[in-house]
PDB file of C-alpha atoms in Angstrom:
ATOM      1  CA  MET A  16       7.721 -12.927 -18.045  1.00 38.00           C
ATOM      2  CA  ARG A  17       4.969 -10.171 -17.902  1.00 40.00           C
ATOM      3  CA  ARG A  18       5.523  -6.619 -17.200  1.00 41.00           C
ATOM      4  CA  ILE A  19       3.539  -4.615 -15.200  1.00 44.00           C
ATOM      5  CA  SER A  20       3.351  -0.500 -14.601  1.00 44.00           C
ATOM      6  CA  LEU A  21       1.726   1.312 -12.227  1.00 44.00           C
ATOM      7  CA  LEU A  22      -0.144   4.817 -13.004  1.00 44.00           C
ATOM      8  CA  VAL A  23      -1.633   6.817 -10.393  1.00 44.00           C
ATOM      9  CA  VAL A  24      -4.982   8.936 -11.636  1.00 41.00           C
ATOM     10  CA  GLY A  25      -6.437  11.047  -8.957  1.00 41.00           C
ATOM     11  CA  LEU A  26      -7.797   8.774  -6.625  1.00 41.00           C
ATOM     12  CA  ARG A  27      -6.897   5.390  -8.785  1.00 46.00           C
ATOM     13  CA  LEU A  28      -5.195   3.714  -9.373  1.00 51.00           C
ATOM     14  CA  SER A  29      -4.053   1.836 -13.487  1.00 51.00           C
ATOM     15  CA  VAL A  30      -2.348  -1.110 -13.444  1.00 55.00           C
ATOM     16  CA  THR A  31      -0.674  -1.480 -17.636  1.00 49.00           C
ATOM     17  CA  THR A  32       0.885  -4.055 -19.489  1.00 50.00           C
ATOM     18  CA  PRO A  33       3.174  -2.914 -21.954  1.00 49.00           C
ATOM     19  CA  LEU A  34       1.316  -3.558 -25.906  1.00 48.00           C
ATOM     20  CA  ALA A  35       3.431  -3.205 -29.169  1.00 48.00           C
ATOM     21  CA  SER A  36       3.939  -0.273 -30.267  1.00 48.00           C
ATOM     22  CA  ALA A  37       5.493   2.574 -27.435  1.00 54.00           C
ATOM     23  CA  GLN A  38       1.245   3.199 -26.233  1.00 58.00           C
ATOM     24  CA  ARG A  39       0.366   1.687 -22.850  1.00 58.00           C
ATOM     25  CA  ALA A  40      -3.552  -0.265 -21.833  1.00 56.00           C
ATOM     26  CA  PRO A  41      -5.269  -0.085 -19.290  1.00 60.00           C
ATOM     27  CA  ASP A  42      -5.005  -4.099 -17.375  1.00 68.00           C
ATOM     28  CA  ALA A  43      -7.498  -2.799 -14.625  1.00 72.00           C
ATOM     29  CA  ILE A  44      -7.633   0.795 -12.730  1.00 73.00           C
ATOM     30  CA  LEU A  45      -7.712   0.442  -8.939  1.00 76.00           C
ATOM     31  CA  PRO A  46      -9.969   2.771  -7.180  1.00 71.00           C
ATOM     32  CA  SER A  47      -9.475   4.534  -3.658  1.00 74.00           C
ATOM     33  CA  PRO A  48     -11.301   2.648  -0.651  1.00 73.00           C
ATOM     34  CA  ASP A  49     -10.642   6.142   0.357  1.00 67.00           C
ATOM     35  CA  VAL A  50     -12.574   8.899  -0.698  1.00 62.00           C
ATOM     36  CA  ASP A  51     -11.423  11.961   1.558  1.00 66.00           C
ATOM     37  CA  PHE A  52      -9.350  14.567  -0.692  1.00 64.00           C
ATOM     38  CA  GLY A  53      -4.996  14.062   0.250  1.00 65.00           C
ATOM     39  CA  VAL A  54      -4.849  10.356   0.884  1.00 73.00           C
ATOM     40  CA  ASP A  55      -2.757  10.055  -1.509  1.00 79.00           C
ATOM     41  CA  PHE A  56      -3.461   6.968  -2.874  1.00 82.00           C
ATOM     42  CA  GLY A  57      -1.122   6.232  -5.720  1.00 81.00           C
ATOM     43  CA  ARG A  58       1.742   7.595  -4.282  1.00 86.00           C
ATOM     44  CA  ALA A  59       3.619   4.102  -3.696  1.00 90.00           C
ATOM     45  CA  GLY A  60       2.515   0.533  -5.411  1.00 91.00           C
ATOM     46  CA  ALA A  61       4.600  -3.290  -5.547  1.00 93.00           C
ATOM     47  CA  VAL A  62       2.403  -5.542  -8.077  1.00 91.00           C
ATOM     48  CA  ASP A  63       4.080  -9.343  -7.784  1.00 93.00           C
ATOM     49  CA  GLY A  64       1.995 -12.577  -9.627  1.00 91.00           C
ATOM     50  CA  SER A  65      -1.010 -11.709  -8.506  1.00 91.00           C
ATOM     51  CA  PHE A  66      -0.970  -9.465  -5.857  1.00 93.00           C
ATOM     52  CA  ALA A  67      -0.960  -5.762  -5.544  1.00 93.00           C
ATOM     53  CA  ALA A  68       0.091  -3.371  -2.041  1.00 95.00           C
ATOM     54  CA  VAL A  69      -1.007   0.249  -3.430  1.00 94.00           C
ATOM     55  CA  GLY A  70       0.625   3.124  -1.221  1.00 91.00           C
ATOM     56  CA  ALA A  71      -1.604   6.037   0.931  1.00 88.00           C
ATOM     57  CA  PRO A  72       0.724   7.681   3.825  1.00 84.00           C
ATOM     58  CA  GLY A  73      -2.387   9.988   3.779  1.00 82.00           C
ATOM     59  CA  ALA A  74      -5.133   8.101   4.166  1.00 81.00           C
ATOM     60  CA  GLU A  75      -6.624   8.773   7.972  1.00 75.00           C
ATOM     61  CA  GLU A  76      -7.520   6.874  11.616  1.00 72.00           C
ATOM     62  CA  GLY A  77      -9.848   8.474  13.566  1.00 67.00           C
ATOM     63  CA  THR A  78      -8.763  12.407  13.804  1.00 64.00           C
ATOM     64  CA  LYS A  79      -4.938  11.934  13.132  1.00 68.00           C
ATOM     65  CA  GLU A  80      -2.649  10.833   8.712  1.00 72.00           C
ATOM     66  CA  PRO A  81      -1.094   7.237   9.771  1.00 80.00           C
ATOM     67  CA  GLY A  82      -1.300   6.530   6.660  1.00 86.00           C
ATOM     68  CA  ALA A  83      -2.035   2.531   5.074  1.00 89.00           C
ATOM     69  CA  VAL A  84      -1.954   0.297   2.489  1.00 94.00           C
ATOM     70  CA  THR A  85      -4.119  -1.596  -0.064  1.00 93.00           C
ATOM     71  CA  LEU A  86      -3.845  -5.121  -1.039  1.00 95.00           C
ATOM     72  CA  PHE A  87      -5.355  -5.938  -3.390  1.00 94.00           C
ATOM     73  CA  GLU A  88      -6.028  -9.791  -5.652  1.00 93.00           C
ATOM     74  CA  ARG A  89      -6.032 -10.771  -9.644  1.00 91.00           C
ATOM     75  CA  LEU A  90      -9.384 -13.351 -10.397  1.00 93.00           C
ATOM     76  CA  ALA A  91      -8.904 -15.985 -12.705  1.00 93.00           C
ATOM     77  CA  ASP A  92     -11.531 -13.375 -15.038  1.00 91.00           C
ATOM     78  CA  GLY A  93      -8.384 -10.830 -14.535  1.00 87.00           C
ATOM     79  CA  SER A  94     -10.397  -8.164 -12.335  1.00 88.00           C
ATOM     80  CA  TRP A  95      -9.255  -7.159  -9.165  1.00 90.00           C
ATOM     81  CA  ALA A  96     -10.088  -7.599  -5.742  1.00 92.00           C
ATOM     82  CA  GLN A  97      -9.317  -4.995  -2.680  1.00 93.00           C
ATOM     83  CA  ARG A  98      -8.720  -8.063  -0.876  1.00 94.00           C
ATOM     84  CA  GLN A  99      -7.473  -6.374   3.088  1.00 94.00           C
ATOM     85  CA  ARG A 100      -6.615  -2.329   4.216  1.00 93.00           C
ATOM     86  CA  ILE A 101      -3.657  -2.327   6.631  1.00 92.00           C
ATOM     87  CA  VAL A 102      -2.678  -0.057   8.628  1.00 87.00           C
ATOM     88  CA  PRO A 103       0.693   0.446  11.366  1.00 83.00           C
ATOM     89  CA  THR A 104      -0.244  -1.544  14.250  1.00 77.00           C
ATOM     90  CA  ASP A 105       1.714   0.224  16.709  1.00 73.00           C
ATOM     91  CA  PHE A 106      -0.637   3.536  15.878  1.00 62.00           C
ATOM     92  CA  ASP A 107      -2.669   3.256  19.495  1.00 57.00           C
ATOM     93  CA  ALA A 108       0.617   2.250  21.171  1.00 50.00           C
ATOM     94  CA  GLY A 109       2.232   5.339  22.014  1.00 49.00           C
ATOM     95  CA  ARG A 110       4.404   5.047  19.309  1.00 48.00           C
ATOM     96  CA  PHE A 111       3.248   7.014  16.502  1.00 50.00           C
ATOM     97  CA  ASN A 112       3.696  10.164  14.642  1.00 51.00           C
ATOM     98  CA  GLU A 113      -0.079  12.588  14.027  1.00 58.00           C
ATOM     99  CA  ARG A 114       1.540  11.640  10.306  1.00 64.00           C
ATOM    100  CA  GLU A 115       3.195   8.165  10.019  1.00 75.00           C
ATOM    101  CA  ARG A 116       3.285   8.563   6.366  1.00 81.00           C
ATOM    102  CA  PHE A 117       2.755   4.539   6.326  1.00 86.00           C
ATOM    103  CA  GLY A 118       2.710   2.981   2.281  1.00 90.00           C
ATOM    104  CA  ALA A 119       4.879   6.043   0.371  1.00 90.00           C
ATOM    105  CA  ALA A 120       7.366   2.929  -0.120  1.00 93.00           C
ATOM    106  CA  LEU A 121       6.215  -0.167  -0.997  1.00 95.00           C
ATOM    107  CA  ALA A 122       8.533  -3.707  -2.428  1.00 96.00           C
ATOM    108  CA  LEU A 123       6.448  -6.907  -3.159  1.00 95.00           C
ATOM    109  CA  ASP A 124       8.602 -10.375  -2.545  1.00 95.00           C
ATOM    110  CA  GLY A 125       5.842 -13.455  -2.968  1.00 92.00           C
ATOM    111  CA  THR A 126       4.583 -13.913   0.337  1.00 94.00           C
ATOM    112  CA  ARG A 127       6.574 -10.793   1.892  1.00 96.00           C
ATOM    113  CA  LEU A 128       5.136  -7.317   2.212  1.00 97.00           C
ATOM    114  CA  ALA A 129       8.351  -3.960   3.193  1.00 95.00           C
ATOM    115  CA  VAL A 130       6.394  -1.215   3.858  1.00 94.00           C
ATOM    116  CA  GLY A 131       7.937   2.163   4.080  1.00 89.00           C
ATOM    117  CA  ALA A 132       6.506   4.481   7.041  1.00 85.00           C
ATOM    118  CA  ARG A 133       9.003   8.022   5.961  1.00 79.00           C
ATOM    119  CA  GLY A 134       8.116   9.427   9.117  1.00 69.00           C
ATOM    120  CA  ASP A 135       7.849   6.926  11.998  1.00 68.00           C
ATOM    121  CA  ASP A 136       9.297   7.718  15.527  1.00 65.00           C
ATOM    122  CA  LEU A 137      10.155   4.688  16.509  1.00 60.00           C
ATOM    123  CA  ASP A 138      12.255   4.262  20.059  1.00 59.00           C
ATOM    124  CA  ASP A 139      10.718   8.092  20.786  1.00 61.00           C
ATOM    125  CA  THR A 140      13.007   9.696  17.535  1.00 59.00           C
ATOM    126  CA  ARG A 141      11.443  11.601  16.240  1.00 68.00           C
ATOM    127  CA  GLN A 142      10.604  10.897  12.807  1.00 66.00           C
ATOM    128  CA  ALA A 143      13.306   8.452  11.164  1.00 70.00           C
ATOM    129  CA  GLY A 144      11.823   6.802   9.914  1.00 77.00           C
ATOM    130  CA  ALA A 145      10.687   2.117   9.673  1.00 80.00           C
ATOM    131  CA  VAL A 146      10.136  -0.345   7.490  1.00 87.00           C
ATOM    132  CA  TYR A 147       7.144  -3.171   8.801  1.00 91.00           C
ATOM    133  CA  VAL A 148       7.855  -6.263   7.413  1.00 95.00           C
ATOM    134  CA  TYR A 149       4.778  -8.270   6.610  1.00 96.00           C
ATOM    135  CA  GLU A 150       4.050 -11.945   5.686  1.00 96.00           C
ATOM    136  CA  ARG A 151       1.138 -13.652   3.906  1.00 95.00           C
ATOM    137  CA  SER A 152      -0.620 -16.392   5.947  1.00 95.00           C
ATOM    138  CA  ALA A 153      -2.192 -19.375   4.962  1.00 94.00           C
ATOM    139  CA  SER A 154      -5.530 -18.065   5.303  1.00 94.00           C
ATOM    140  CA  GLY A 155      -4.340 -15.211   3.156  1.00 91.00           C
ATOM    141  CA  THR A 156      -4.155 -12.266   5.918  1.00 94.00           C
ATOM    142  CA  TRP A 157      -1.050 -10.286   6.198  1.00 94.00           C
ATOM    143  CA  VAL A 158       0.848  -9.921   8.472  1.00 94.00           C
ATOM    144  CA  GLU A 159       2.594  -7.981  10.722  1.00 92.00           C
ATOM    145  CA  VAL A 160       6.418 -10.583  11.193  1.00 93.00           C
ATOM    146  CA  ALA A 161       8.816  -6.852  12.366  1.00 86.00           C
ATOM    147  CA  THR A 162       9.216  -3.395  12.279  1.00 77.00           C
TER     148      THR A 162
END
C-alpha cells in the first residue's frame, strides 16, 4: 500500500509520498480555491485511493464563516483535479453558528466522508459540535446522508 501524507504550504496543500531516504518530495500541490486570508485551507486533510478531502474551517459564504471542504480526484496522469466544494447543508436553516468551523476534522474511507464542525450549534446547543457524513454517489457527487 502506498503511504501518502499531507503538508500545508501557505494556502496550498502538498501531497507527498515517502522516498527511500528520509526526504520527501511532493507529488502535487493542491491550491486553495479561496484566496482570502484566514480560510485555514489544509487545517485538516484526508486521502483515500484517488480522492483527497481538504478542510478550510475559516472559509466564507457571504458574510459568515461556516467553513468548507474541497474534494480533489487524482487523474490517470497523476495530476489532481478539484471536483467539488461542500459547505454545511444547514447553512441557511437558522441552525447555524457564524463560525461553525466545518472542515476542522476529516475522515475519508472509500465512498464515505466524515466532516467535523466543532463550532456547530446543533439543536440550539451553543457550539456543541457535529459530524456531517457524506457519500459519493454513482455520478461522483458527494451527498450528505447524516448529521
